[in-house]
Tab-separated table of C-alpha atoms in Angstrom:
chain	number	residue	atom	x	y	z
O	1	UNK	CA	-160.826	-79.779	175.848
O	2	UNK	CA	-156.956	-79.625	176.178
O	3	UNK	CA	-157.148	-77.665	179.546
O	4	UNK	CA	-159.123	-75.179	181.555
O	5	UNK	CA	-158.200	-72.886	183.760
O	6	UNK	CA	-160.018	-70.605	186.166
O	7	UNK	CA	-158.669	-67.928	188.618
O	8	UNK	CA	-160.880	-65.450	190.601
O	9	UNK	CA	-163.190	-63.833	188.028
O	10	UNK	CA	-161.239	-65.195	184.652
O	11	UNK	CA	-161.138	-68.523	182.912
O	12	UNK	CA	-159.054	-69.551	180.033
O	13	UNK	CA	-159.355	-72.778	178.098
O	14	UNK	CA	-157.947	-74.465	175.307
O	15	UNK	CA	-159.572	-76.499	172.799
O	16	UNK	CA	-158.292	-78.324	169.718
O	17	UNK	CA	-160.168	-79.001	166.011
O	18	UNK	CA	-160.409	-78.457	162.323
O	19	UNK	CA	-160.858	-75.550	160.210
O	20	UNK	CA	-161.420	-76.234	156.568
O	21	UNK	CA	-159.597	-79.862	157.470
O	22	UNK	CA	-156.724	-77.983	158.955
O	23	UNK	CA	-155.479	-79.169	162.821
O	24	UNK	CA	-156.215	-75.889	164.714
O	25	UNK	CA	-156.020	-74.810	168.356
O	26	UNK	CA	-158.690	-72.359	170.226
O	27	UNK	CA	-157.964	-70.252	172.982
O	28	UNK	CA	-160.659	-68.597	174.869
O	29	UNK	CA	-160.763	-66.122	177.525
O	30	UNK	CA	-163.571	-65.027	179.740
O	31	UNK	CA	-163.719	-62.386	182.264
O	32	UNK	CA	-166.676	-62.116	184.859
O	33	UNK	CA	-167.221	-58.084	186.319
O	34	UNK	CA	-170.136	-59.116	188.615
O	35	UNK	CA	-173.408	-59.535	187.996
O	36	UNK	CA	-176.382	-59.015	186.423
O	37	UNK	CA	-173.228	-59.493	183.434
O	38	UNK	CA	-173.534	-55.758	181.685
O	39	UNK	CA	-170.288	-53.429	181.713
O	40	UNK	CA	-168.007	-55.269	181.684
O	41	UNK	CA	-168.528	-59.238	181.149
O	42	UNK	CA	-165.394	-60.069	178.408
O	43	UNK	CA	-164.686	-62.896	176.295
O	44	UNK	CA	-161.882	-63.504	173.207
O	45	UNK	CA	-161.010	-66.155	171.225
O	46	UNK	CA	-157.568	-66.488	169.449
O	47	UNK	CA	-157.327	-69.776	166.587
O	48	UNK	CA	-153.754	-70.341	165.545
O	49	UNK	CA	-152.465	-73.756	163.246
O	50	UNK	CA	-151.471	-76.823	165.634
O	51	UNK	CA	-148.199	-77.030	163.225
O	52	UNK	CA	-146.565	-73.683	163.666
O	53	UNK	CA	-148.949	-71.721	165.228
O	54	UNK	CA	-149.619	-69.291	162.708
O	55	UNK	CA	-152.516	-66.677	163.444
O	56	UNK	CA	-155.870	-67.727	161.748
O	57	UNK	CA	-158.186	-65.834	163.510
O	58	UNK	CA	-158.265	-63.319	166.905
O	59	UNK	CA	-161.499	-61.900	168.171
O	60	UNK	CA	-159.963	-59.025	170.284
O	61	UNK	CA	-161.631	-58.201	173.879
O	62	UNK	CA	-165.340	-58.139	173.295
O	63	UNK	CA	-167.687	-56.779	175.917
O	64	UNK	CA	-171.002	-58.166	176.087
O	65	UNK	CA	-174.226	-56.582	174.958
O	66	UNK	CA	-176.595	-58.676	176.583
O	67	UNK	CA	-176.459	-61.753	179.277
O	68	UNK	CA	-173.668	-62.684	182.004
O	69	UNK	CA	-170.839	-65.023	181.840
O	70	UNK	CA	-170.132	-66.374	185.412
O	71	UNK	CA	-166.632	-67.599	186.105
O	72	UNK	CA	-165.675	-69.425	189.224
C-alpha cells in the first residue's frame, strides 16, 4: 500500500501492481452512510499505467447491495 487516507466517513488508498505484467496503480474510494451499510455505503476503484497514467479501468460510484463498509 502506497498510502491511505481516511477523513470522517471516507477513505481513499492507493495501491500499486501488475496487470497482464504491466506496472499499474489502484485507487480506491470508500464512503461509509451509517450503519447497518444499505443506502448508501459507496466504493470505486480507478487503475491507470504507473508510466503515463493512462486510464485502464474505472469502476464508477457503486452503491452496495448487501453488507457495510465502516470507515474511520
Amino acid at each position: 500500500m502506497r498510502w491511505l487516507v481516511v477523513a470522517g466517513d471516507r477513505a481513499v488508498f492507493e495501491v500499486t501492481g501488475q496487470i497482464g505484467g504491466v506496472p499499474a496503480v489502484l485507487r480506491g474510494t470508500a464512503a461509509d452512510a451509517g450503519n447497518p451499510g444499505r443506502d448508501g455505503d459507496t466504493f470505486s476503484v480507478r487503475i491507470t499505467a504507473a508510466a503515463g497514467g493512462s486510464l485502464l479501468y474505472e469502476s464508477g460510484q457503486v452503491e452496495l447491495d448487501n453488507g457495510n463498509l465502516n470507515v474511520g
